[in-house]
């Protein structure tokens, strides 16, 4: 099996080197390049065509969000995973809107980072647990999550869908697993969001984590 090709983007060379060394030691990943600015990140993503881009948000020339948007547009096969110290809901949502396919904190252990990179390459959307907790706490405070007595009935198929979304699978991957068309998966997802009064997949994941919905409870 070919190793997963990774591009590291961070303005601190020491952090890049340490992260690259840790990922190489664990095996199965190849750090094919590094970048210290947003411009370098886009250029190297375009040239190297990595499977996963680990993206810092604080870069000296432009925001990592802008670099993410450009990479997603110009190298759509690359999955951008944010790796940052910013642990707030606003940064997470901004990254996801920019096209990031994961959001991890730099406090993550090397073994966890390795596993998250592999999961992202396979189509999952890794998000640090502490960020997810903050997100659904915020949603609850804004009364965007139903209370304990406000259970909304979902069909067995819709519950299957929620479980797979909560595990980070894309619509295309869910379609393959459930033997459905992508358009049917999108229709089910819209129905679930409407029933639960949620706006997007991120809020659905937060709701599923809080209520145990992804376990079918």
PDB file of N, CA, C and O in Angstrom, residues 133-210:
ATOM      1  N   UNK A 133     -16.956  19.312  22.253  1.00  0.00           N
ATOM      2  CA  UNK A 133     -17.638  19.595  23.517  1.00  0.00           C
ATOM      3  C   UNK A 133     -18.006  21.069  23.606  1.00  0.00           C
ATOM      4  O   UNK A 133     -19.129  21.424  23.965  1.00  0.00           O
ATOM      5  N   UNK A 134     -17.061  21.949  23.268  1.00  0.00           N
ATOM      6  CA  UNK A 134     -17.351  23.386  23.302  1.00  0.00           C
ATOM      7  C   UNK A 134     -18.473  23.742  22.336  1.00  0.00           C
ATOM      8  O   UNK A 134     -19.324  24.581  22.633  1.00  0.00           O
ATOM      9  N   UNK A 135     -18.458  23.103  21.169  1.00  0.00           N
ATOM     10  CA  UNK A 135     -19.457  23.419  20.157  1.00  0.00           C
ATOM     11  C   UNK A 135     -20.848  23.059  20.632  1.00  0.00           C
ATOM     12  O   UNK A 135     -21.757  23.884  20.580  1.00  0.00           O
ATOM     13  N   UNK A 136     -21.052  21.831  21.114  1.00  0.00           N
ATOM     14  CA  UNK A 136     -22.427  21.497  21.476  1.00  0.00           C
ATOM     15  C   UNK A 136     -22.852  22.159  22.776  1.00  0.00           C
ATOM     16  O   UNK A 136     -24.037  22.382  23.024  1.00  0.00           O
ATOM     17  N   UNK A 137     -21.884  22.559  23.642  1.00  0.00           N
ATOM     18  CA  UNK A 137     -22.226  23.367  24.810  1.00  0.00           C
ATOM     19  C   UNK A 137     -22.752  24.724  24.357  1.00  0.00           C
ATOM     20  O   UNK A 137     -23.750  25.240  24.876  1.00  0.00           O
ATOM     21  N   UNK A 138     -22.090  25.307  23.363  1.00  0.00           N
ATOM     22  CA  UNK A 138     -22.527  26.591  22.817  1.00  0.00           C
ATOM     23  C   UNK A 138     -23.901  26.481  22.177  1.00  0.00           C
ATOM     24  O   UNK A 138     -24.769  27.345  22.358  1.00  0.00           O
ATOM     25  N   UNK A 139     -24.114  25.401  21.420  1.00  0.00           N
ATOM     26  CA  UNK A 139     -25.413  25.202  20.778  1.00  0.00           C
ATOM     27  C   UNK A 139     -26.517  25.056  21.825  1.00  0.00           C
ATOM     28  O   UNK A 139     -27.628  25.577  21.666  1.00  0.00           O
ATOM     29  N   UNK A 140     -26.208  24.343  22.900  1.00  0.00           N
ATOM     30  CA  UNK A 140     -27.188  24.148  23.965  1.00  0.00           C
ATOM     31  C   UNK A 140     -27.525  25.480  24.629  1.00  0.00           C
ATOM     32  O   UNK A 140     -28.688  25.782  24.902  1.00  0.00           O
ATOM     33  N   UNK A 141     -26.497  26.303  24.872  1.00  0.00           N
ATOM     34  CA  UNK A 141     -26.726  27.598  25.510  1.00  0.00           C
ATOM     35  C   UNK A 141     -27.590  28.493  24.628  1.00  0.00           C
ATOM     36  O   UNK A 141     -28.329  29.339  25.127  1.00  0.00           O
ATOM     37  N   UNK A 142     -27.472  28.319  23.292  1.00  0.00           N
ATOM     38  CA  UNK A 142     -28.269  29.121  22.370  1.00  0.00           C
ATOM     39  C   UNK A 142     -29.604  28.437  22.042  1.00  0.00           C
ATOM     40  O   UNK A 142     -30.324  28.861  21.142  1.00  0.00           O
ATOM     41  N   UNK A 143     -29.899  27.342  22.780  1.00  0.00           N
ATOM     42  CA  UNK A 143     -31.163  26.618  22.620  1.00  0.00           C
ATOM     43  C   UNK A 143     -31.342  26.095  21.210  1.00  0.00           C
ATOM     44  O   UNK A 143     -32.450  26.068  20.669  1.00  0.00           O
ATOM     45  N   UNK A 144     -30.232  25.659  20.605  1.00  0.00           N
ATOM     46  CA  UNK A 144     -30.299  25.077  19.269  1.00  0.00           C
ATOM     47  C   UNK A 144     -30.287  23.559  19.313  1.00  0.00           C
ATOM     48  O   UNK A 144     -30.327  22.902  18.282  1.00  0.00           O
ATOM     49  N   UNK A 145     -30.219  22.988  20.516  1.00  0.00           N
ATOM     50  CA  UNK A 145     -30.304  21.539  20.662  1.00  0.00           C
ATOM     51  C   UNK A 145     -31.555  21.211  21.468  1.00  0.00           C
ATOM     52  O   UNK A 145     -31.869  21.882  22.442  1.00  0.00           O
ATOM     53  N   UNK A 146     -32.272  20.163  21.097  1.00  0.00           N
ATOM     54  CA  UNK A 146     -33.464  19.798  21.853  1.00  0.00           C
ATOM     55  C   UNK A 146     -33.096  19.318  23.245  1.00  0.00           C
ATOM     56  O   UNK A 146     -32.027  18.757  23.463  1.00  0.00           O
ATOM     57  N   UNK A 147     -33.984  19.542  24.193  1.00  0.00           N
ATOM     58  CA  UNK A 147     -33.753  19.080  25.554  1.00  0.00           C
ATOM     59  C   UNK A 147     -34.016  17.596  25.689  1.00  0.00           C
ATOM     60  O   UNK A 147     -34.418  16.926  24.742  1.00  0.00           O
ATOM     61  N   UNK A 148     -33.839  17.091  26.919  1.00  0.00           N
ATOM     62  CA  UNK A 148     -33.955  15.649  27.148  1.00  0.00           C
ATOM     63  C   UNK A 148     -35.350  15.129  26.789  1.00  0.00           C
ATOM     64  O   UNK A 148     -35.495  14.009  26.350  1.00  0.00           O
ATOM     65  N   UNK A 149     -36.366  15.964  27.002  1.00  0.00           N
ATOM     66  CA  UNK A 149     -37.724  15.497  26.741  1.00  0.00           C
ATOM     67  C   UNK A 149     -38.216  15.795  25.345  1.00  0.00           C
ATOM     68  O   UNK A 149     -39.388  15.605  25.045  1.00  0.00           O
ATOM     69  N   UNK A 150     -37.339  16.285  24.499  1.00  0.00           N
ATOM     70  CA  UNK A 150     -37.752  16.718  23.172  1.00  0.00           C
ATOM     71  C   UNK A 150     -37.271  15.770  22.080  1.00  0.00           C
ATOM     72  O   UNK A 150     -36.820  16.186  21.035  1.00  0.00           O
ATOM     73  N   UNK A 151     -37.359  14.481  22.338  1.00  0.00           N
ATOM     74  CA  UNK A 151     -36.855  13.509  21.373  1.00  0.00           C
ATOM     75  C   UNK A 151     -37.629  13.618  20.059  1.00  0.00           C
ATOM     76  O   UNK A 151     -38.851  13.732  20.043  1.00  0.00           O
ATOM     77  N   UNK A 152     -36.895  13.586  18.953  1.00  0.00           N
ATOM     78  CA  UNK A 152     -37.498  13.666  17.629  1.00  0.00           C
ATOM     79  C   UNK A 152     -37.384  12.295  16.976  1.00  0.00           C
ATOM     80  O   UNK A 152     -36.285  11.748  16.884  1.00  0.00           O
ATOM     81  N   UNK A 153     -38.489  11.696  16.534  1.00  0.00           N
ATOM     82  CA  UNK A 153     -38.409  10.348  15.955  1.00  0.00           C
ATOM     83  C   UNK A 153     -37.707  10.365  14.597  1.00  0.00           C
ATOM     84  O   UNK A 153     -38.036  11.156  13.722  1.00  0.00           O
ATOM     85  N   UNK A 154     -36.739   9.484  14.452  1.00  0.00           N
ATOM     86  CA  UNK A 154     -36.051   9.297  13.176  1.00  0.00           C
ATOM     87  C   UNK A 154     -36.294   7.874  12.714  1.00  0.00           C
ATOM     88  O   UNK A 154     -36.433   6.961  13.522  1.00  0.00           O
ATOM     89  N   UNK A 155     -36.306   7.681  11.403  1.00  0.00           N
ATOM     90  CA  UNK A 155     -36.451   6.342  10.860  1.00  0.00           C
ATOM     91  C   UNK A 155     -35.149   5.566  11.083  1.00  0.00           C
ATOM     92  O   UNK A 155     -34.096   6.169  11.316  1.00  0.00           O
ATOM     93  N   UNK A 156     -35.194   4.231  11.023  1.00  0.00           N
ATOM     94  CA  UNK A 156     -33.959   3.448  11.151  1.00  0.00           C
ATOM     95  C   UNK A 156     -32.897   3.866  10.137  1.00  0.00           C
ATOM     96  O   UNK A 156     -31.708   3.927  10.470  1.00  0.00           O
ATOM     97  N   UNK A 157     -33.305   4.170   8.901  1.00  0.00           N
ATOM     98  CA  UNK A 157     -32.350   4.609   7.887  1.00  0.00           C
ATOM     99  C   UNK A 157     -31.725   5.939   8.264  1.00  0.00           C
ATOM    100  O   UNK A 157     -30.524   6.147   8.089  1.00  0.00           O
ATOM    101  N   UNK A 158     -32.528   6.854   8.805  1.00  0.00           N
ATOM    102  CA  UNK A 158     -32.002   8.150   9.233  1.00  0.00           C
ATOM    103  C   UNK A 158     -31.031   7.995  10.393  1.00  0.00           C
ATOM    104  O   UNK A 158     -30.023   8.701  10.466  1.00  0.00           O
ATOM    105  N   UNK A 159     -31.301   7.063  11.294  1.00  0.00           N
ATOM    106  CA  UNK A 159     -30.371   6.818  12.401  1.00  0.00           C
ATOM    107  C   UNK A 159     -29.045   6.246  11.892  1.00  0.00           C
ATOM    108  O   UNK A 159     -27.975   6.593  12.395  1.00  0.00           O
ATOM    109  N   UNK A 160     -29.119   5.370  10.896  1.00  0.00           N
ATOM    110  CA  UNK A 160     -27.896   4.869  10.273  1.00  0.00           C
ATOM    111  C   UNK A 160     -27.079   6.015   9.690  1.00  0.00           C
ATOM    112  O   UNK A 160     -25.856   6.075   9.839  1.00  0.00           O
ATOM    113  N   UNK A 161     -27.783   6.909   9.036  1.00  0.00           N
ATOM    114  CA  UNK A 161     -27.122   8.066   8.420  1.00  0.00           C
ATOM    115  C   UNK A 161     -26.436   8.923   9.480  1.00  0.00           C
ATOM    116  O   UNK A 161     -25.277   9.321   9.311  1.00  0.00           O
ATOM    117  N   UNK A 162     -27.131   9.199  10.581  1.00  0.00           N
ATOM    118  CA  UNK A 162     -26.551  10.017  11.647  1.00  0.00           C
ATOM    119  C   UNK A 162     -25.291   9.360  12.198  1.00  0.00           C
ATOM    120  O   UNK A 162     -24.279  10.025  12.440  1.00  0.00           O
ATOM    121  N   UNK A 163     -25.334   8.050  12.390  1.00  0.00           N
ATOM    122  CA  UNK A 163     -24.168   7.335  12.900  1.00  0.00           C
ATOM    123  C   UNK A 163     -22.966   7.518  11.987  1.00  0.00           C
ATOM    124  O   UNK A 163     -21.852   7.813  12.447  1.00  0.00           O
ATOM    125  N   UNK A 164     -23.171   7.390  10.694  1.00  0.00           N
ATOM    126  CA  UNK A 164     -22.063   7.509   9.740  1.00  0.00           C
ATOM    127  C   UNK A 164     -21.571   8.948   9.632  1.00  0.00           C
ATOM    128  O   UNK A 164     -20.367   9.192   9.524  1.00  0.00           O
ATOM    129  N   UNK A 165     -22.487   9.917   9.679  1.00  0.00           N
ATOM    130  CA  UNK A 165     -22.065  11.323   9.676  1.00  0.00           C
ATOM    131  C   UNK A 165     -21.234  11.619  10.915  1.00  0.00           C
ATOM    132  O   UNK A 165     -20.187  12.273  10.840  1.00  0.00           O
ATOM    133  N   UNK A 166     -21.681  11.138  12.079  1.00  0.00           N
ATOM    134  CA  UNK A 166     -20.953  11.374  13.328  1.00  0.00           C
ATOM    135  C   UNK A 166     -19.566  10.739  13.308  1.00  0.00           C
ATOM    136  O   UNK A 166     -18.644  11.223  13.971  1.00  0.00           O
ATOM    137  N   UNK A 167     -19.413   9.670  12.529  1.00  0.00           N
ATOM    138  CA  UNK A 167     -18.110   9.013  12.407  1.00  0.00           C
ATOM    139  C   UNK A 167     -17.228   9.679  11.363  1.00  0.00           C
ATOM    140  O   UNK A 167     -16.087   9.268  11.175  1.00  0.00           O
ATOM    141  N   UNK A 168     -17.750  10.696  10.676  1.00  0.00           N
ATOM    142  CA  UNK A 168     -16.927  11.486   9.768  1.00  0.00           C
ATOM    143  C   UNK A 168     -16.968  11.084   8.314  1.00  0.00           C
ATOM    144  O   UNK A 168     -16.179  11.584   7.506  1.00  0.00           O
ATOM    145  N   UNK A 169     -17.896  10.191   7.929  1.00  0.00           N
ATOM    146  CA  UNK A 169     -17.932   9.748   6.538  1.00  0.00           C
ATOM    147  C   UNK A 169     -18.576  10.801   5.638  1.00  0.00           C
ATOM    148  O   UNK A 169     -19.500  11.506   6.047  1.00  0.00           O
ATOM    149  N   UNK A 170     -18.096  10.897   4.406  1.00  0.00           N
ATOM    150  CA  UNK A 170     -18.650  11.831   3.425  1.00  0.00           C
ATOM    151  C   UNK A 170     -19.937  11.254   2.842  1.00  0.00           C
ATOM    152  O   UNK A 170     -20.256  10.069   3.011  1.00  0.00           O
ATOM    153  N   UNK A 171     -20.702  12.101   2.128  1.00  0.00           N
ATOM    154  CA  UNK A 171     -21.932  11.630   1.495  1.00  0.00           C
ATOM    155  C   UNK A 171     -21.666  10.482   0.530  1.00  0.00           C
ATOM    156  O   UNK A 171     -22.427   9.512   0.462  1.00  0.00           O
ATOM    157  N   UNK A 172     -20.581  10.575  -0.244  1.00  0.00           N
ATOM    158  CA  UNK A 172     -20.255   9.526  -1.209  1.00  0.00           C
ATOM    159  C   UNK A 172     -19.944   8.205  -0.496  1.00  0.00           C
ATOM    160  O   UNK A 172     -20.381   7.129  -0.929  1.00  0.00           O
ATOM    161  N   UNK A 173     -19.198   8.294   0.617  1.00  0.00           N
ATOM    162  CA  UNK A 173     -18.859   7.078   1.366  1.00  0.00           C
ATOM    163  C   UNK A 173     -20.099   6.487   2.031  1.00  0.00           C
ATOM    164  O   UNK A 173     -20.266   5.260   2.073  1.00  0.00           O
ATOM    165  N   UNK A 174     -20.979   7.352   2.537  1.00  0.00           N
ATOM    166  CA  UNK A 174     -22.226   6.866   3.136  1.00  0.00           C
ATOM    167  C   UNK A 174     -23.073   6.172   2.078  1.00  0.00           C
ATOM    168  O   UNK A 174     -23.659   5.111   2.333  1.00  0.00           O
ATOM    169  N   UNK A 175     -23.129   6.746   0.894  1.00  0.00           N
ATOM    170  CA  UNK A 175     -23.896   6.143  -0.192  1.00  0.00           C
ATOM    171  C   UNK A 175     -23.399   4.735  -0.497  1.00  0.00           C
ATOM    172  O   UNK A 175     -24.194   3.806  -0.686  1.00  0.00           O
ATOM    173  N   UNK A 176     -22.062   4.571  -0.548  1.00  0.00           N
ATOM    174  CA  UNK A 176     -21.501   3.236  -0.818  1.00  0.00           C
ATOM    175  C   UNK A 176     -21.858   2.248   0.287  1.00  0.00           C
ATOM    176  O   UNK A 176     -22.206   1.095   0.010  1.00  0.00           O
ATOM    177  N   UNK A 177     -21.755   2.696   1.534  1.00  0.00           N
ATOM    178  CA  UNK A 177     -22.008   1.795   2.662  1.00  0.00           C
ATOM    179  C   UNK A 177     -23.481   1.392   2.770  1.00  0.00           C
ATOM    180  O   UNK A 177     -23.790   0.273   3.187  1.00  0.00           O
ATOM    181  N   UNK A 178     -24.380   2.310   2.423  1.00  0.00           N
ATOM    182  CA  UNK A 178     -25.804   2.031   2.566  1.00  0.00           C
ATOM    183  C   UNK A 178     -26.460   1.614   1.251  1.00  0.00           C
ATOM    184  O   UNK A 178     -27.679   1.410   1.202  1.00  0.00           O
ATOM    185  N   UNK A 179     -25.643   1.493   0.193  1.00  0.00           N
ATOM    186  CA  UNK A 179     -26.134   1.089  -1.126  1.00  0.00           C
ATOM    187  C   UNK A 179     -27.231   2.039  -1.612  1.00  0.00           C
ATOM    188  O   UNK A 179     -28.300   1.618  -2.075  1.00  0.00           O
ATOM    189  N   UNK A 180     -26.945   3.334  -1.481  1.00  0.00           N
ATOM    190  CA  UNK A 180     -27.858   4.370  -1.925  1.00  0.00           C
ATOM    191  C   UNK A 180     -27.151   5.273  -2.925  1.00  0.00           C
ATOM    192  O   UNK A 180     -25.931   5.241  -3.043  1.00  0.00           O
ATOM    193  N   UNK A 181     -27.914   6.098  -3.618  1.00  0.00           N
ATOM    194  CA  UNK A 181     -27.298   7.125  -4.457  1.00  0.00           C
ATOM    195  C   UNK A 181     -26.890   8.308  -3.578  1.00  0.00           C
ATOM    196  O   UNK A 181     -27.432   8.501  -2.484  1.00  0.00           O
ATOM    197  N   UNK A 182     -25.941   9.086  -4.065  1.00  0.00           N
ATOM    198  CA  UNK A 182     -25.511  10.263  -3.316  1.00  0.00           C
ATOM    199  C   UNK A 182     -26.669  11.230  -3.143  1.00  0.00           C
ATOM    200  O   UNK A 182     -26.836  11.845  -2.078  1.00  0.00           O
ATOM    201  N   UNK A 183     -27.502  11.381  -4.153  1.00  0.00           N
ATOM    202  CA  UNK A 183     -28.644  12.300  -4.065  1.00  0.00           C
ATOM    203  C   UNK A 183     -29.638  11.849  -2.990  1.00  0.00           C
ATOM    204  O   UNK A 183     -30.218  12.680  -2.280  1.00  0.00           O
ATOM    205  N   UNK A 184     -29.801  10.529  -2.840  1.00  0.00           N
ATOM    206  CA  UNK A 184     -30.692  10.012  -1.796  1.00  0.00           C
ATOM    207  C   UNK A 184     -30.113  10.284  -0.415  1.00  0.00           C
ATOM    208  O   UNK A 184     -30.847  10.651   0.516  1.00  0.00           O
ATOM    209  N   UNK A 185     -28.803  10.121  -0.270  1.00  0.00           N
ATOM    210  CA  UNK A 185     -28.152  10.431   1.005  1.00  0.00           C
ATOM    211  C   UNK A 185     -28.354  11.902   1.356  1.00  0.00           C
ATOM    212  O   UNK A 185     -28.684  12.253   2.498  1.00  0.00           O
ATOM    213  N   UNK A 186     -28.184  12.782   0.373  1.00  0.00           N
ATOM    214  CA  UNK A 186     -28.367  14.217   0.612  1.00  0.00           C
ATOM    215  C   UNK A 186     -29.809  14.515   1.031  1.00  0.00           C
ATOM    216  O   UNK A 186     -30.051  15.359   1.912  1.00  0.00           O
ATOM    217  N   UNK A 187     -30.759  13.832   0.411  1.00  0.00           N
ATOM    218  CA  UNK A 187     -32.165  14.025   0.761  1.00  0.00           C
ATOM    219  C   UNK A 187     -32.427  13.594   2.204  1.00  0.00           C
ATOM    220  O   UNK A 187     -33.082  14.318   2.970  1.00  0.00           O
ATOM    221  N   UNK A 188     -31.920  12.417   2.588  1.00  0.00           N
ATOM    222  CA  UNK A 188     -32.075  11.946   3.963  1.00  0.00           C
ATOM    223  C   UNK A 188     -31.447  12.935   4.944  1.00  0.00           C
ATOM    224  O   UNK A 188     -32.020  13.233   6.001  1.00  0.00           O
ATOM    225  N   UNK A 189     -30.254  13.438   4.592  1.00  0.00           N
ATOM    226  CA  UNK A 189     -29.557  14.364   5.486  1.00  0.00           C
ATOM    227  C   UNK A 189     -30.366  15.650   5.664  1.00  0.00           C
ATOM    228  O   UNK A 189     -30.500  16.164   6.786  1.00  0.00           O
ATOM    229  N   UNK A 190     -30.920  16.173   4.577  1.00  0.00           N
ATOM    230  CA  UNK A 190     -31.761  17.377   4.684  1.00  0.00           C
ATOM    231  C   UNK A 190     -32.965  17.124   5.589  1.00  0.00           C
ATOM    232  O   UNK A 190     -33.343  17.977   6.401  1.00  0.00           O
ATOM    233  N   UNK A 191     -33.569  15.941   5.448  1.00  0.00           N
ATOM    234  CA  UNK A 191     -34.736  15.615   6.276  1.00  0.00           C
ATOM    235  C   UNK A 191     -34.353  15.535   7.755  1.00  0.00           C
ATOM    236  O   UNK A 191     -35.093  16.009   8.622  1.00  0.00           O
ATOM    237  N   UNK A 192     -33.198  14.927   8.041  1.00  0.00           N
ATOM    238  CA  UNK A 192     -32.747  14.812   9.432  1.00  0.00           C
ATOM    239  C   UNK A 192     -32.485  16.192  10.028  1.00  0.00           C
ATOM    240  O   UNK A 192     -32.915  16.497  11.150  1.00  0.00           O
ATOM    241  N   UNK A 193     -31.792  17.042   9.291  1.00  0.00           N
ATOM    242  CA  UNK A 193     -31.493  18.393   9.782  1.00  0.00           C
ATOM    243  C   UNK A 193     -32.787  19.178  10.026  1.00  0.00           C
ATOM    244  O   UNK A 193     -32.893  19.909  11.019  1.00  0.00           O
ATOM    245  N   UNK A 194     -33.755  19.007   9.124  1.00  0.00           N
ATOM    246  CA  UNK A 194     -35.033  19.707   9.295  1.00  0.00           C
ATOM    247  C   UNK A 194     -35.755  19.208  10.537  1.00  0.00           C
ATOM    248  O   UNK A 194     -36.261  20.006  11.337  1.00  0.00           O
ATOM    249  N   UNK A 195     -35.790  17.885  10.736  1.00  0.00           N
ATOM    250  CA  UNK A 195     -36.477  17.315  11.892  1.00  0.00           C
ATOM    251  C   UNK A 195     -35.850  17.778  13.211  1.00  0.00           C
ATOM    252  O   UNK A 195     -36.558  18.025  14.191  1.00  0.00           O
ATOM    253  N   UNK A 196     -34.526  17.873  13.231  1.00  0.00           N
ATOM    254  CA  UNK A 196     -33.810  18.209  14.462  1.00  0.00           C
ATOM    255  C   UNK A 196     -33.584  19.709  14.622  1.00  0.00           C
ATOM    256  O   UNK A 196     -32.976  20.141  15.602  1.00  0.00           O
ATOM    257  N   UNK A 197     -34.041  20.482  13.651  1.00  0.00           N
ATOM    258  CA  UNK A 197     -33.867  21.936  13.689  1.00  0.00           C
ATOM    259  C   UNK A 197     -32.388  22.316  13.770  1.00  0.00           C
ATOM    260  O   UNK A 197     -31.978  23.184  14.556  1.00  0.00           O
ATOM    261  N   UNK A 198     -31.572  21.665  12.949  1.00  0.00           N
ATOM    262  CA  UNK A 198     -30.137  21.934  12.888  1.00  0.00           C
ATOM    263  C   UNK A 198     -29.790  22.471  11.508  1.00  0.00           C
ATOM    264  O   UNK A 198     -30.522  22.263  10.543  1.00  0.00           O
ATOM    265  N   UNK A 199     -28.641  23.156  11.425  1.00  0.00           N
ATOM    266  CA  UNK A 199     -28.292  23.835  10.173  1.00  0.00           C
ATOM    267  C   UNK A 199     -27.321  23.071   9.293  1.00  0.00           C
ATOM    268  O   UNK A 199     -27.324  23.245   8.076  1.00  0.00           O
ATOM    269  N   UNK A 200     -26.442  22.246   9.888  1.00  0.00           N
ATOM    270  CA  UNK A 200     -25.380  21.644   9.091  1.00  0.00           C
ATOM    271  C   UNK A 200     -24.853  20.381   9.774  1.00  0.00           C
ATOM    272  O   UNK A 200     -25.303  20.007  10.870  1.00  0.00           O
ATOM    273  N   UNK A 201     -23.885  19.735   9.122  1.00  0.00           N
ATOM    274  CA  UNK A 201     -23.326  18.477   9.621  1.00  0.00           C
ATOM    275  C   UNK A 201     -22.632  18.661  10.964  1.00  0.00           C
ATOM    276  O   UNK A 201     -22.686  17.781  11.829  1.00  0.00           O
ATOM    277  N   UNK A 202     -21.965  19.801  11.145  1.00  0.00           N
ATOM    278  CA  UNK A 202     -21.241  20.027  12.388  1.00  0.00           C
ATOM    279  C   UNK A 202     -22.203  20.065  13.574  1.00  0.00           C
ATOM    280  O   UNK A 202     -21.953  19.448  14.618  1.00  0.00           O
ATOM    281  N   UNK A 203     -23.315  20.769  13.417  1.00  0.00           N
ATOM    282  CA  UNK A 203     -24.304  20.799  14.483  1.00  0.00           C
ATOM    283  C   UNK A 203     -24.917  19.416  14.697  1.00  0.00           C
ATOM    284  O   UNK A 203     -25.242  19.039  15.826  1.00  0.00           O
ATOM    285  N   UNK A 204     -25.062  18.648  13.619  1.00  0.00           N
ATOM    286  CA  UNK A 204     -25.606  17.296  13.747  1.00  0.00           C
ATOM    287  C   UNK A 204     -24.667  16.406  14.547  1.00  0.00           C
ATOM    288  O   UNK A 204     -25.102  15.634  15.404  1.00  0.00           O
ATOM    289  N   UNK A 205     -23.346  16.515  14.288  1.00  0.00           N
ATOM    290  CA  UNK A 205     -22.369  15.732  15.046  1.00  0.00           C
ATOM    291  C   UNK A 205     -22.427  16.104  16.520  1.00  0.00           C
ATOM    292  O   UNK A 205     -22.400  15.240  17.410  1.00  0.00           O
ATOM    293  N   UNK A 206     -22.504  17.401  16.811  1.00  0.00           N
ATOM    294  CA  UNK A 206     -22.585  17.859  18.193  1.00  0.00           C
ATOM    295  C   UNK A 206     -23.845  17.324  18.866  1.00  0.00           C
ATOM    296  O   UNK A 206     -23.812  16.852  20.011  1.00  0.00           O
ATOM    297  N   UNK A 207     -24.964  17.381  18.164  1.00  0.00           N
ATOM    298  CA  UNK A 207     -26.225  16.872  18.706  1.00  0.00           C
ATOM    299  C   UNK A 207     -26.141  15.368  18.965  1.00  0.00           C
ATOM    300  O   UNK A 207     -26.580  14.880  20.018  1.00  0.00           O
ATOM    301  N   UNK A 208     -25.567  14.643  18.023  1.00  0.00           N
ATOM    302  CA  UNK A 208     -25.443  13.187  18.174  1.00  0.00           C
ATOM    303  C   UNK A 208     -24.570  12.830  19.362  1.00  0.00           C
ATOM    304  O   UNK A 208     -24.861  11.891  20.107  1.00  0.00           O
ATOM    305  N   UNK A 209     -23.473  13.593  19.559  1.00  0.00           N
ATOM    306  CA  UNK A 209     -22.579  13.327  20.686  1.00  0.00           C
ATOM    307  C   UNK A 209     -23.283  13.581  22.007  1.00  0.00           C
ATOM    308  O   UNK A 209     -23.132  12.835  22.974  1.00  0.00           O
ATOM    309  N   UNK A 210     -24.079  14.654  22.061  1.00  0.00           N
ATOM    310  CA  UNK A 210     -24.740  15.027  23.311  1.00  0.00           C
ATOM    311  C   UNK A 210     -25.844  14.053  23.682  1.00  0.00           C
ATOM    312  O   UNK A 210     -26.007  13.675  24.850  1.00  0.00           O
TER     313      UNK A 210
END
